[in-house]
């Protein structure tokens, strides 16, 4: 059994890592009886930590919000991740947290052990961040969404669609996904009865949040694939169908956008794909390093010819 002081730190770390804990489960993680657990909880309360308890058979514990933030307990990897994340946040992308991120990073670096401070600074020195011109997200909107996800509460919000039309959505929020400089919410749309992806910079949450719900199953990999598929398809300005003389697996691995090739045979596939303009799509197809045929898009065929002519002129002196 851990010594009391070490056990209290472990208990605090567990309470910070998850919203709700059942009493027996928490006691089992600490290797103590539920009676000892209750005594440890009282010790944390005496130290000023607002540990809330729920009575009954299904009772348990959670760390509530107090008058001031208690010290966070981070392991080595978590501390490095937080420091690097604060450095990136200071560069923009989320509105209104740049200066706050710098202040928090200074405080964190002051208490980091030397071995971790060296890792953080080495990573920062080796990394260059280019400022982007995409839309930024309000930090309060992100925290409101994240809070609803953590609490398992329905979220209602006003949403501005791509065509400028406004709507109000009622959702069961599942995950926030950062892709490039944009943030997306993956949520179950209650009225439409299906999964949906929402750009967070177009979301205005309504308060208070709704009733609790039982989260639907959608693992992390499925979330990533869903966002790549739905966001990529929805954002295409231009579409074309192409036959590529290479395997579907090869084409799927080389394209910079998510695609779902139709297999013709082991060395041929057809794929419908898109981009913001025909010339951009022509350049992407050039990355395949494989022969292809444009099937249904004269604009793409013209763009491919323009790119080919340009490359031909570039090599003219060697002909």
PDB file of C-alpha atoms in Angstrom:
ATOM      1  CA  UNK A   1       0.000   0.000   0.000  1.00  0.00           C
ATOM      2  CA  UNK A   2       1.231   3.504  -0.777  1.00  0.00           C
ATOM      3  CA  UNK A   3       2.154   5.839   2.063  1.00  0.00           C
ATOM      4  CA  UNK A   4      -0.630   8.283   2.906  1.00  0.00           C
ATOM      5  CA  UNK A   5       0.989  11.353   1.283  1.00  0.00           C
ATOM      6  CA  UNK A   6       1.805   9.476  -1.915  1.00  0.00           C
ATOM      7  CA  UNK A   7      -1.678   7.979  -1.963  1.00  0.00           C
ATOM      8  CA  UNK A   8      -3.284  11.404  -1.634  1.00  0.00           C
ATOM      9  CA  UNK A   9      -1.314  12.665  -4.633  1.00  0.00           C
ATOM     10  CA  UNK A  10      -2.360   9.590  -6.601  1.00  0.00           C
ATOM     11  CA  UNK A  11      -5.998  10.115  -5.596  1.00  0.00           C
ATOM     12  CA  UNK A  12      -5.867  13.755  -6.674  1.00  0.00           C
ATOM     13  CA  UNK A  13      -4.342  12.777 -10.006  1.00  0.00           C
ATOM     14  CA  UNK A  14      -7.115  10.236 -10.641  1.00  0.00           C
ATOM     15  CA  UNK A  15      -9.833  12.752  -9.760  1.00  0.00           C
ATOM     16  CA  UNK A  16      -8.321  15.294 -12.135  1.00  0.00           C
ATOM     17  CA  UNK A  17      -8.113  12.778 -14.955  1.00  0.00           C
ATOM     18  CA  UNK A  18     -11.785  11.791 -15.112  1.00  0.00           C
ATOM     19  CA  UNK A  19     -15.044  13.535 -14.254  1.00  0.00           C
ATOM     20  CA  UNK A  20     -16.776  10.761 -12.277  1.00  0.00           C
ATOM     21  CA  UNK A  21     -15.422   7.812 -10.282  1.00  0.00           C
ATOM     22  CA  UNK A  22     -17.333   5.040  -8.588  1.00  0.00           C
ATOM     23  CA  UNK A  23     -16.216   4.555  -4.994  1.00  0.00           C
ATOM     24  CA  UNK A  24     -15.244   0.856  -5.275  1.00  0.00           C
ATOM     25  CA  UNK A  25     -13.423   1.433  -8.575  1.00  0.00           C
ATOM     26  CA  UNK A  26     -11.470   4.342  -7.163  1.00  0.00           C
ATOM     27  CA  UNK A  27     -10.559   2.376  -4.032  1.00  0.00           C
ATOM     28  CA  UNK A  28      -9.421  -0.514  -6.224  1.00  0.00           C
ATOM     29  CA  UNK A  29      -7.133   1.743  -8.244  1.00  0.00           C
ATOM     30  CA  UNK A  30      -5.540   2.927  -5.008  1.00  0.00           C
ATOM     31  CA  UNK A  31      -5.388  -0.552  -3.454  1.00  0.00           C
ATOM     32  CA  UNK A  32      -7.300   0.474  -0.331  1.00  0.00           C
ATOM     33  CA  UNK A  33     -10.687  -0.189   1.249  1.00  0.00           C
ATOM     34  CA  UNK A  34     -13.642   2.128   0.648  1.00  0.00           C
ATOM     35  CA  UNK A  35     -13.351   3.187   4.293  1.00  0.00           C
ATOM     36  CA  UNK A  36      -9.749   4.320   3.736  1.00  0.00           C
ATOM     37  CA  UNK A  37     -10.832   6.046   0.562  1.00  0.00           C
ATOM     38  CA  UNK A  38     -13.438   8.065   2.467  1.00  0.00           C
ATOM     39  CA  UNK A  39     -10.763   9.074   4.987  1.00  0.00           C
ATOM     40  CA  UNK A  40      -8.423  10.161   2.154  1.00  0.00           C
ATOM     41  CA  UNK A  41     -11.198  12.195   0.552  1.00  0.00           C
ATOM     42  CA  UNK A  42     -11.726  14.002   3.862  1.00  0.00           C
ATOM     43  CA  UNK A  43      -7.993  14.782   3.982  1.00  0.00           C
ATOM     44  CA  UNK A  44      -8.164  16.317   0.495  1.00  0.00           C
ATOM     45  CA  UNK A  45     -11.155  18.401   1.539  1.00  0.00           C
ATOM     46  CA  UNK A  46      -9.239  19.613   4.577  1.00  0.00           C
ATOM     47  CA  UNK A  47      -6.477  20.742   2.210  1.00  0.00           C
ATOM     48  CA  UNK A  48      -8.994  22.790   0.232  1.00  0.00           C
ATOM     49  CA  UNK A  49      -9.809  20.439  -2.649  1.00  0.00           C
ATOM     50  CA  UNK A  50     -13.576  20.439  -3.375  1.00  0.00           C
ATOM     51  CA  UNK A  51     -14.202  16.694  -3.696  1.00  0.00           C
ATOM     52  CA  UNK A  52     -17.918  16.031  -4.212  1.00  0.00           C
ATOM     53  CA  UNK A  53     -19.530  12.751  -3.158  1.00  0.00           C
ATOM     54  CA  UNK A  54     -22.685  11.015  -4.385  1.00  0.00           C
ATOM     55  CA  UNK A  55     -24.375   8.692  -1.869  1.00  0.00           C
ATOM     56  CA  UNK A  56     -25.959   5.307  -2.550  1.00  0.00           C
ATOM     57  CA  UNK A  57     -24.982   2.067  -4.238  1.00  0.00           C
ATOM     58  CA  UNK A  58     -24.077   3.859  -7.478  1.00  0.00           C
ATOM     59  CA  UNK A  59     -22.355   6.646  -5.570  1.00  0.00           C
ATOM     60  CA  UNK A  60     -18.923   7.983  -6.271  1.00  0.00           C
ATOM     61  CA  UNK A  61     -16.677  11.005  -6.303  1.00  0.00           C
ATOM     62  CA  UNK A  62     -15.748  13.910  -8.530  1.00  0.00           C
ATOM     63  CA  UNK A  63     -13.460  16.918  -8.198  1.00  0.00           C
ATOM     64  CA  UNK A  64     -15.640  20.021  -8.177  1.00  0.00           C
ATOM     65  CA  UNK A  65     -14.796  23.602  -9.011  1.00  0.00           C
ATOM     66  CA  UNK A  66     -13.316  25.544  -6.138  1.00  0.00           C
ATOM     67  CA  UNK A  67     -12.568  29.152  -5.327  1.00  0.00           C
ATOM     68  CA  UNK A  68      -9.090  28.741  -6.808  1.00  0.00           C
ATOM     69  CA  UNK A  69      -7.515  26.209  -9.116  1.00  0.00           C
ATOM     70  CA  UNK A  70      -5.704  23.422  -7.262  1.00  0.00           C
ATOM     71  CA  UNK A  71      -2.225  22.344  -8.396  1.00  0.00           C
ATOM     72  CA  UNK A  72      -2.267  20.061 -11.408  1.00  0.00           C
ATOM     73  CA  UNK A  73      -0.397  16.774 -11.262  1.00  0.00           C
ATOM     74  CA  UNK A  74       1.258  15.970 -14.588  1.00  0.00           C
ATOM     75  CA  UNK A  75       3.546  13.121 -15.541  1.00  0.00           C
ATOM     76  CA  UNK A  76       6.604  13.795 -17.743  1.00  0.00           C
ATOM     77  CA  UNK A  77       4.857  13.278 -21.087  1.00  0.00           C
ATOM     78  CA  UNK A  78       1.841  15.367 -20.057  1.00  0.00           C
ATOM     79  CA  UNK A  79       4.063  18.229 -18.905  1.00  0.00           C
ATOM     80  CA  UNK A  80       5.992  18.278 -22.184  1.00  0.00           C
ATOM     81  CA  UNK A  81       2.751  18.103 -24.189  1.00  0.00           C
ATOM     82  CA  UNK A  82       1.233  21.017 -22.254  1.00  0.00           C
ATOM     83  CA  UNK A  83       4.359  23.153 -22.682  1.00  0.00           C
ATOM     84  CA  UNK A  84       4.565  22.497 -26.413  1.00  0.00           C
ATOM     85  CA  UNK A  85       0.830  23.077 -26.800  1.00  0.00           C
ATOM     86  CA  UNK A  86       1.040  26.418 -25.009  1.00  0.00           C
ATOM     87  CA  UNK A  87       3.892  27.450 -27.284  1.00  0.00           C
ATOM     88  CA  UNK A  88       1.825  26.606 -30.351  1.00  0.00           C
ATOM     89  CA  UNK A  89      -1.252  28.366 -28.938  1.00  0.00           C
ATOM     90  CA  UNK A  90       0.803  31.524 -28.449  1.00  0.00           C
ATOM     91  CA  UNK A  91       1.236  31.603 -32.215  1.00  0.00           C
ATOM     92  CA  UNK A  92      -2.476  32.020 -32.915  1.00  0.00           C
ATOM     93  CA  UNK A  93      -5.325  29.873 -34.217  1.00  0.00           C
ATOM     94  CA  UNK A  94      -7.558  30.352 -31.190  1.00  0.00           C
ATOM     95  CA  UNK A  95      -8.733  33.898 -30.553  1.00  0.00           C
ATOM     96  CA  UNK A  96      -7.758  35.721 -27.371  1.00  0.00           C
ATOM     97  CA  UNK A  97      -5.400  33.200 -25.758  1.00  0.00           C
ATOM     98  CA  UNK A  98      -2.027  34.196 -27.228  1.00  0.00           C
ATOM     99  CA  UNK A  99      -0.942  36.413 -24.320  1.00  0.00           C
ATOM    100  CA  UNK A 100      -2.493  34.067 -21.759  1.00  0.00           C
ATOM    101  CA  UNK A 101      -0.641  31.126 -23.299  1.00  0.00           C
ATOM    102  CA  UNK A 102       2.684  32.931 -22.978  1.00  0.00           C
ATOM    103  CA  UNK A 103       2.037  33.714 -19.294  1.00  0.00           C
ATOM    104  CA  UNK A 104       1.064  30.122 -18.569  1.00  0.00           C
ATOM    105  CA  UNK A 105       4.108  28.805 -20.438  1.00  0.00           C
ATOM    106  CA  UNK A 106       6.436  31.002 -18.376  1.00  0.00           C
ATOM    107  CA  UNK A 107       4.905  29.680 -15.145  1.00  0.00           C
ATOM    108  CA  UNK A 108       5.148  26.071 -16.292  1.00  0.00           C
ATOM    109  CA  UNK A 109       8.769  26.343 -17.436  1.00  0.00           C
ATOM    110  CA  UNK A 110       9.738  27.756 -14.038  1.00  0.00           C
ATOM    111  CA  UNK A 111       8.715  24.536 -12.300  1.00  0.00           C
ATOM    112  CA  UNK A 112       9.711  21.989 -14.942  1.00  0.00           C
ATOM    113  CA  UNK A 113      12.586  19.690 -13.954  1.00  0.00           C
ATOM    114  CA  UNK A 114      15.773  20.367 -15.925  1.00  0.00           C
ATOM    115  CA  UNK A 115      15.422  17.162 -17.966  1.00  0.00           C
ATOM    116  CA  UNK A 116      11.945  18.190 -19.167  1.00  0.00           C
ATOM    117  CA  UNK A 117      12.861  21.831 -19.714  1.00  0.00           C
ATOM    118  CA  UNK A 118      15.654  20.647 -22.014  1.00  0.00           C
ATOM    119  CA  UNK A 119      13.224  18.466 -24.019  1.00  0.00           C
ATOM    120  CA  UNK A 120      10.716  21.292 -24.410  1.00  0.00           C
ATOM    121  CA  UNK A 121      13.311  23.845 -25.524  1.00  0.00           C
ATOM    122  CA  UNK A 122      14.923  21.382 -27.938  1.00  0.00           C
ATOM    123  CA  UNK A 123      11.550  20.759 -29.559  1.00  0.00           C
ATOM    124  CA  UNK A 124      10.728  24.464 -29.698  1.00  0.00           C
ATOM    125  CA  UNK A 125      14.127  25.245 -31.240  1.00  0.00           C
ATOM    126  CA  UNK A 126      13.614  22.612 -33.924  1.00  0.00           C
ATOM    127  CA  UNK A 127      10.087  23.747 -34.816  1.00  0.00           C
ATOM    128  CA  UNK A 128       9.004  26.643 -37.025  1.00  0.00           C
ATOM    129  CA  UNK A 129       5.377  27.802 -37.002  1.00  0.00           C
ATOM    130  CA  UNK A 130       4.081  29.759 -39.972  1.00  0.00           C
ATOM    131  CA  UNK A 131       1.175  32.117 -39.269  1.00  0.00           C
ATOM    132  CA  UNK A 132      -1.962  31.134 -41.150  1.00  0.00           C
ATOM    133  CA  UNK A 133      -4.721  33.198 -42.651  1.00  0.00           C
ATOM    134  CA  UNK A 134      -7.628  30.858 -41.943  1.00  0.00           C
ATOM    135  CA  UNK A 135     -10.502  31.526 -39.559  1.00  0.00           C
ATOM    136  CA  UNK A 136      -9.794  31.609 -35.855  1.00  0.00           C
ATOM    137  CA  UNK A 137     -11.910  30.071 -33.111  1.00  0.00           C
ATOM    138  CA  UNK A 138     -13.112  31.793 -29.955  1.00  0.00           C
ATOM    139  CA  UNK A 139     -11.524  30.140 -26.918  1.00  0.00           C
ATOM    140  CA  UNK A 140     -14.781  30.407 -24.963  1.00  0.00           C
ATOM    141  CA  UNK A 141     -16.621  28.496 -27.686  1.00  0.00           C
ATOM    142  CA  UNK A 142     -14.009  25.721 -27.587  1.00  0.00           C
ATOM    143  CA  UNK A 143     -14.197  25.421 -23.812  1.00  0.00           C
ATOM    144  CA  UNK A 144     -18.011  25.451 -23.845  1.00  0.00           C
ATOM    145  CA  UNK A 145     -18.069  22.587 -26.360  1.00  0.00           C
ATOM    146  CA  UNK A 146     -15.346  20.653 -24.556  1.00  0.00           C
ATOM    147  CA  UNK A 147     -17.211  21.076 -21.270  1.00  0.00           C
ATOM    148  CA  UNK A 148     -20.411  19.644 -22.761  1.00  0.00           C
ATOM    149  CA  UNK A 149     -18.464  16.692 -24.182  1.00  0.00           C
ATOM    150  CA  UNK A 150     -16.812  15.965 -20.848  1.00  0.00           C
ATOM    151  CA  UNK A 151     -20.092  16.279 -18.942  1.00  0.00           C
ATOM    152  CA  UNK A 152     -22.026  14.198 -21.484  1.00  0.00           C
ATOM    153  CA  UNK A 153     -24.636  16.940 -21.891  1.00  0.00           C
ATOM    154  CA  UNK A 154     -26.589  17.914 -24.996  1.00  0.00           C
ATOM    155  CA  UNK A 155     -25.422  21.053 -26.742  1.00  0.00           C
ATOM    156  CA  UNK A 156     -27.697  23.479 -28.603  1.00  0.00           C
ATOM    157  CA  UNK A 157     -26.101  26.074 -30.845  1.00  0.00           C
ATOM    158  CA  UNK A 158     -26.757  28.462 -33.695  1.00  0.00           C
ATOM    159  CA  UNK A 159     -24.876  27.401 -36.811  1.00  0.00           C
ATOM    160  CA  UNK A 160     -23.999  29.321 -39.968  1.00  0.00           C
ATOM    161  CA  UNK A 161     -23.895  26.957 -42.931  1.00  0.00           C
ATOM    162  CA  UNK A 162     -21.533  27.301 -45.837  1.00  0.00           C
ATOM    163  CA  UNK A 163     -24.156  28.980 -48.027  1.00  0.00           C
ATOM    164  CA  UNK A 164     -24.783  31.603 -45.338  1.00  0.00           C
ATOM    165  CA  UNK A 165     -28.056  30.118 -44.081  1.00  0.00           C
ATOM    166  CA  UNK A 166     -28.511  30.043 -40.298  1.00  0.00           C
ATOM    167  CA  UNK A 167     -29.951  27.145 -38.336  1.00  0.00           C
ATOM    168  CA  UNK A 168     -30.247  25.934 -34.756  1.00  0.00           C
ATOM    169  CA  UNK A 169     -28.937  22.462 -33.935  1.00  0.00           C
ATOM    170  CA  UNK A 170     -29.474  20.174 -30.969  1.00  0.00           C
ATOM    171  CA  UNK A 171     -26.626  17.689 -30.646  1.00  0.00           C
ATOM    172  CA  UNK A 172     -24.943  15.103 -28.496  1.00  0.00           C
ATOM    173  CA  UNK A 173     -21.341  16.374 -28.771  1.00  0.00           C
ATOM    174  CA  UNK A 174     -18.755  13.632 -29.141  1.00  0.00           C
ATOM    175  CA  UNK A 175     -15.288  14.975 -30.064  1.00  0.00           C
ATOM    176  CA  UNK A 176     -13.434  18.131 -31.071  1.00  0.00           C
ATOM    177  CA  UNK A 177     -11.029  17.602 -33.968  1.00  0.00           C
ATOM    178  CA  UNK A 178      -8.253  19.998 -34.990  1.00  0.00           C
ATOM    179  CA  UNK A 179      -7.348  19.715 -38.681  1.00  0.00           C
ATOM    180  CA  UNK A 180      -4.840  22.251 -39.943  1.00  0.00           C
ATOM    181  CA  UNK A 181      -5.909  25.613 -38.559  1.00  0.00           C
ATOM    182  CA  UNK A 182      -9.565  24.647 -38.325  1.00  0.00           C
ATOM    183  CA  UNK A 183     -11.539  23.025 -35.518  1.00  0.00           C
ATOM    184  CA  UNK A 184     -14.454  20.668 -36.098  1.00  0.00           C
ATOM    185  CA  UNK A 185     -17.105  19.261 -33.788  1.00  0.00           C
ATOM    186  CA  UNK A 186     -18.233  15.687 -34.402  1.00  0.00           C
ATOM    187  CA  UNK A 187     -21.683  15.253 -32.876  1.00  0.00           C
ATOM    188  CA  UNK A 188     -24.874  13.244 -33.127  1.00  0.00           C
ATOM    189  CA  UNK A 189     -27.535  15.541 -34.610  1.00  0.00           C
ATOM    190  CA  UNK A 190     -30.642  14.736 -32.564  1.00  0.00           C
ATOM    191  CA  UNK A 191     -33.191  16.076 -35.068  1.00  0.00           C
ATOM    192  CA  UNK A 192     -31.560  14.474 -38.108  1.00  0.00           C
ATOM    193  CA  UNK A 193     -30.747  11.213 -36.351  1.00  0.00           C
ATOM    194  CA  UNK A 194     -27.221  10.959 -37.744  1.00  0.00           C
ATOM    195  CA  UNK A 195     -23.599  11.933 -37.172  1.00  0.00           C
ATOM    196  CA  UNK A 196     -22.627  15.391 -38.390  1.00  0.00           C
ATOM    197  CA  UNK A 197     -19.483  17.522 -38.580  1.00  0.00           C
ATOM    198  CA  UNK A 198     -19.627  21.249 -37.716  1.00  0.00           C
ATOM    199  CA  UNK A 199     -16.978  23.921 -38.167  1.00  0.00           C
ATOM    200  CA  UNK A 200     -16.435  25.427 -34.727  1.00  0.00           C
ATOM    201  CA  UNK A 201     -15.777  28.930 -36.057  1.00  0.00           C
ATOM    202  CA  UNK A 202     -19.414  28.908 -37.252  1.00  0.00           C
ATOM    203  CA  UNK A 203     -20.852  27.686 -33.930  1.00  0.00           C
ATOM    204  CA  UNK A 204     -22.496  29.945 -31.319  1.00  0.00           C
ATOM    205  CA  UNK A 205     -23.401  27.801 -28.277  1.00  0.00           C
ATOM    206  CA  UNK A 206     -26.657  28.374 -26.428  1.00  0.00           C
ATOM    207  CA  UNK A 207     -26.763  28.116 -22.658  1.00  0.00           C
ATOM    208  CA  UNK A 208     -27.529  26.321 -20.519  1.00  0.00           C
ATOM    209  CA  UNK A 209     -26.534  22.945 -21.913  1.00  0.00           C
ATOM    210  CA  UNK A 210     -29.192  20.250 -22.190  1.00  0.00           C
ATOM    211  CA  UNK A 211     -29.842  17.003 -20.321  1.00  0.00           C
ATOM    212  CA  UNK A 212     -27.262  14.245 -19.857  1.00  0.00           C
ATOM    213  CA  UNK A 213     -27.040  11.503 -22.488  1.00  0.00           C
ATOM    214  CA  UNK A 214     -25.354   8.138 -22.883  1.00  0.00           C
ATOM    215  CA  UNK A 215     -22.498   8.619 -25.381  1.00  0.00           C
ATOM    216  CA  UNK A 216     -22.791   6.660 -28.626  1.00  0.00           C
ATOM    217  CA  UNK A 217     -19.866   4.512 -29.678  1.00  0.00           C
ATOM    218  CA  UNK A 218     -17.483   6.074 -32.184  1.00  0.00           C
ATOM    219  CA  UNK A 219     -13.801   5.341 -31.581  1.00  0.00           C
ATOM    220  CA  UNK A 220     -10.973   7.778 -32.247  1.00  0.00           C
ATOM    221  CA  UNK A 221      -9.962   6.300 -35.599  1.00  0.00           C
ATOM    222  CA  UNK A 222     -13.580   6.355 -36.785  1.00  0.00           C
ATOM    223  CA  UNK A 223     -13.824  10.014 -35.741  1.00  0.00           C
ATOM    224  CA  UNK A 224     -10.733  10.887 -37.812  1.00  0.00           C
ATOM    225  CA  UNK A 225     -11.980   9.018 -40.870  1.00  0.00           C
ATOM    226  CA  UNK A 226     -15.434  10.579 -40.553  1.00  0.00           C
ATOM    227  CA  UNK A 227     -14.027  14.121 -40.418  1.00  0.00           C
ATOM    228  CA  UNK A 228     -11.648  13.520 -43.326  1.00  0.00           C
ATOM    229  CA  UNK A 229     -14.426  12.062 -45.455  1.00  0.00           C
ATOM    230  CA  UNK A 230     -17.202  14.546 -44.695  1.00  0.00           C
ATOM    231  CA  UNK A 231     -15.096  17.707 -44.513  1.00  0.00           C
ATOM    232  CA  UNK A 232     -13.126  16.858 -47.637  1.00  0.00           C
ATOM    233  CA  UNK A 233     -16.236  16.079 -49.672  1.00  0.00           C
ATOM    234  CA  UNK A 234     -18.166  19.112 -48.439  1.00  0.00           C
ATOM    235  CA  UNK A 235     -15.323  21.550 -49.173  1.00  0.00           C
ATOM    236  CA  UNK A 236     -14.740  20.533 -52.809  1.00  0.00           C
ATOM    237  CA  UNK A 237     -15.453  23.320 -55.271  1.00  0.00           C
ATOM    238  CA  UNK A 238     -14.655  21.175 -58.293  1.00  0.00           C
ATOM    239  CA  UNK A 239     -15.166  17.436 -58.941  1.00  0.00           C
ATOM    240  CA  UNK A 240     -13.872  15.011 -61.541  1.00  0.00           C
ATOM    241  CA  UNK A 241     -13.709  11.292 -62.241  1.00  0.00           C
ATOM    242  CA  UNK A 242     -10.361   9.809 -63.222  1.00  0.00           C
ATOM    243  CA  UNK A 243      -9.116   6.340 -64.177  1.00  0.00           C
ATOM    244  CA  UNK A 244      -5.645   5.703 -62.743  1.00  0.00           C
ATOM    245  CA  UNK A 245      -3.385   2.907 -63.966  1.00  0.00           C
ATOM    246  CA  UNK A 246      -2.239   1.885 -60.507  1.00  0.00           C
ATOM    247  CA  UNK A 247      -3.692  -0.123 -57.645  1.00  0.00           C
ATOM    248  CA  UNK A 248      -6.361   1.398 -55.421  1.00  0.00           C
ATOM    249  CA  UNK A 249      -4.088   1.016 -52.389  1.00  0.00           C
ATOM    250  CA  UNK A 250      -1.269   2.904 -54.135  1.00  0.00           C
ATOM    251  CA  UNK A 251      -3.536   5.768 -55.204  1.00  0.00           C
ATOM    252  CA  UNK A 252      -5.145   6.048 -51.790  1.00  0.00           C
ATOM    253  CA  UNK A 253      -1.745   6.283 -50.119  1.00  0.00           C
ATOM    254  CA  UNK A 254      -0.367   8.951 -52.480  1.00  0.00           C
ATOM    255  CA  UNK A 255      -3.227  11.424 -52.661  1.00  0.00           C
ATOM    256  CA  UNK A 256      -3.150  14.359 -50.180  1.00  0.00           C
ATOM    257  CA  UNK A 257      -6.936  14.179 -49.690  1.00  0.00           C
ATOM    258  CA  UNK A 258      -9.160  11.321 -48.471  1.00  0.00           C
ATOM    259  CA  UNK A 259     -10.534   9.274 -51.396  1.00  0.00           C
ATOM    260  CA  UNK A 260     -12.340   5.972 -51.898  1.00  0.00           C
ATOM    261  CA  UNK A 261     -11.139   4.400 -55.181  1.00  0.00           C
ATOM    262  CA  UNK A 262     -13.281   1.932 -57.118  1.00  0.00           C
ATOM    263  CA  UNK A 263     -11.196  -1.135 -57.947  1.00  0.00           C
ATOM    264  CA  UNK A 264     -11.172  -2.129 -61.639  1.00  0.00           C
ATOM    265  CA  UNK A 265      -8.388  -4.708 -61.377  1.00  0.00           C
ATOM    266  CA  UNK A 266      -5.094  -5.128 -59.536  1.00  0.00           C
ATOM    267  CA  UNK A 267      -3.431  -2.331 -61.500  1.00  0.00           C
ATOM    268  CA  UNK A 268      -6.343  -0.032 -62.347  1.00  0.00           C
ATOM    269  CA  UNK A 269      -8.894   1.961 -60.369  1.00  0.00           C
ATOM    270  CA  UNK A 270     -11.341   4.802 -60.846  1.00  0.00           C
ATOM    271  CA  UNK A 271     -11.723   7.595 -58.351  1.00  0.00           C
ATOM    272  CA  UNK A 272     -13.981  10.608 -57.943  1.00  0.00           C
ATOM    273  CA  UNK A 273     -12.073  13.398 -56.301  1.00  0.00           C
ATOM    274  CA  UNK A 274     -12.081  17.142 -56.060  1.00  0.00           C
ATOM    275  CA  UNK A 275     -10.298  20.341 -55.131  1.00  0.00           C
ATOM    276  CA  UNK A 276     -10.825  24.094 -55.175  1.00  0.00           C
ATOM    277  CA  UNK A 277      -9.862  24.406 -58.866  1.00  0.00           C
ATOM    278  CA  UNK A 278      -9.022  22.179 -61.868  1.00  0.00           C
ATOM    279  CA  UNK A 279      -5.362  23.270 -61.877  1.00  0.00           C
ATOM    280  CA  UNK A 280      -4.952  22.250 -58.237  1.00  0.00           C
ATOM    281  CA  UNK A 281      -6.425  18.857 -59.010  1.00  0.00           C
ATOM    282  CA  UNK A 282      -4.084  18.485 -61.994  1.00  0.00           C
ATOM    283  CA  UNK A 283      -1.087  19.075 -59.735  1.00  0.00           C
ATOM    284  CA  UNK A 284      -2.352  16.543 -57.191  1.00  0.00           C
ATOM    285  CA  UNK A 285      -2.772  13.938 -59.914  1.00  0.00           C
ATOM    286  CA  UNK A 286       0.811  14.601 -60.961  1.00  0.00           C
ATOM    287  CA  UNK A 287       1.938  13.530 -57.492  1.00  0.00           C
ATOM    288  CA  UNK A 288       0.694  10.007 -58.226  1.00  0.00           C
ATOM    289  CA  UNK A 289       3.594   9.322 -60.603  1.00  0.00           C
ATOM    290  CA  UNK A 290       1.237   7.062 -62.575  1.00  0.00           C
ATOM    291  CA  UNK A 291      -0.630   7.227 -65.883  1.00  0.00           C
ATOM    292  CA  UNK A 292      -4.242   8.388 -65.667  1.00  0.00           C
ATOM    293  CA  UNK A 293      -7.195   9.305 -67.897  1.00  0.00           C
ATOM    294  CA  UNK A 294      -9.695  12.108 -67.324  1.00  0.00           C
ATOM    295  CA  UNK A 295     -13.146  10.576 -67.814  1.00  0.00           C
ATOM    296  CA  UNK A 296     -15.755  13.307 -67.404  1.00  0.00           C
ATOM    297  CA  UNK A 297     -14.198  16.725 -66.816  1.00  0.00           C
ATOM    298  CA  UNK A 298     -13.051  18.827 -69.823  1.00  0.00           C
ATOM    299  CA  UNK A 299     -11.886  21.601 -67.463  1.00  0.00           C
ATOM    300  CA  UNK A 300      -9.522  19.155 -65.757  1.00  0.00           C
ATOM    301  CA  UNK A 301      -8.316  17.864 -69.131  1.00  0.00           C
ATOM    302  CA  UNK A 302      -7.462  21.433 -70.144  1.00  0.00           C
ATOM    303  CA  UNK A 303      -5.678  22.037 -66.841  1.00  0.00           C
ATOM    304  CA  UNK A 304      -3.639  18.832 -67.250  1.00  0.00           C
ATOM    305  CA  UNK A 305      -2.620  19.965 -70.755  1.00  0.00           C
ATOM    306  CA  UNK A 306      -1.597  23.397 -69.433  1.00  0.00           C
ATOM    307  CA  UNK A 307       0.555  21.819 -66.696  1.00  0.00           C
ATOM    308  CA  UNK A 308       2.112  19.403 -69.195  1.00  0.00           C
ATOM    309  CA  UNK A 309       2.920  22.224 -71.623  1.00  0.00           C
ATOM    310  CA  UNK A 310       4.512  24.214 -68.817  1.00  0.00           C
ATOM    311  CA  UNK A 311       6.736  21.304 -67.830  1.00  0.00           C
ATOM    312  CA  UNK A 312       7.617  20.716 -71.471  1.00  0.00           C
ATOM    313  CA  UNK A 313       8.730  24.349 -71.844  1.00  0.00           C
ATOM    314  CA  UNK A 314      10.754  24.132 -68.646  1.00  0.00           C
ATOM    315  CA  UNK A 315      12.829  21.284 -70.135  1.00  0.00           C
ATOM    316  CA  UNK A 316      13.084  22.736 -73.661  1.00  0.00           C
ATOM    317  CA  UNK A 317      16.789  23.601 -73.521  1.00  0.00           C
ATOM    318  CA  UNK A 318      17.698  19.954 -72.892  1.00  0.00           C
ATOM    319  CA  UNK A 319      15.775  18.588 -75.861  1.00  0.00           C
TER     320      UNK A 319
END
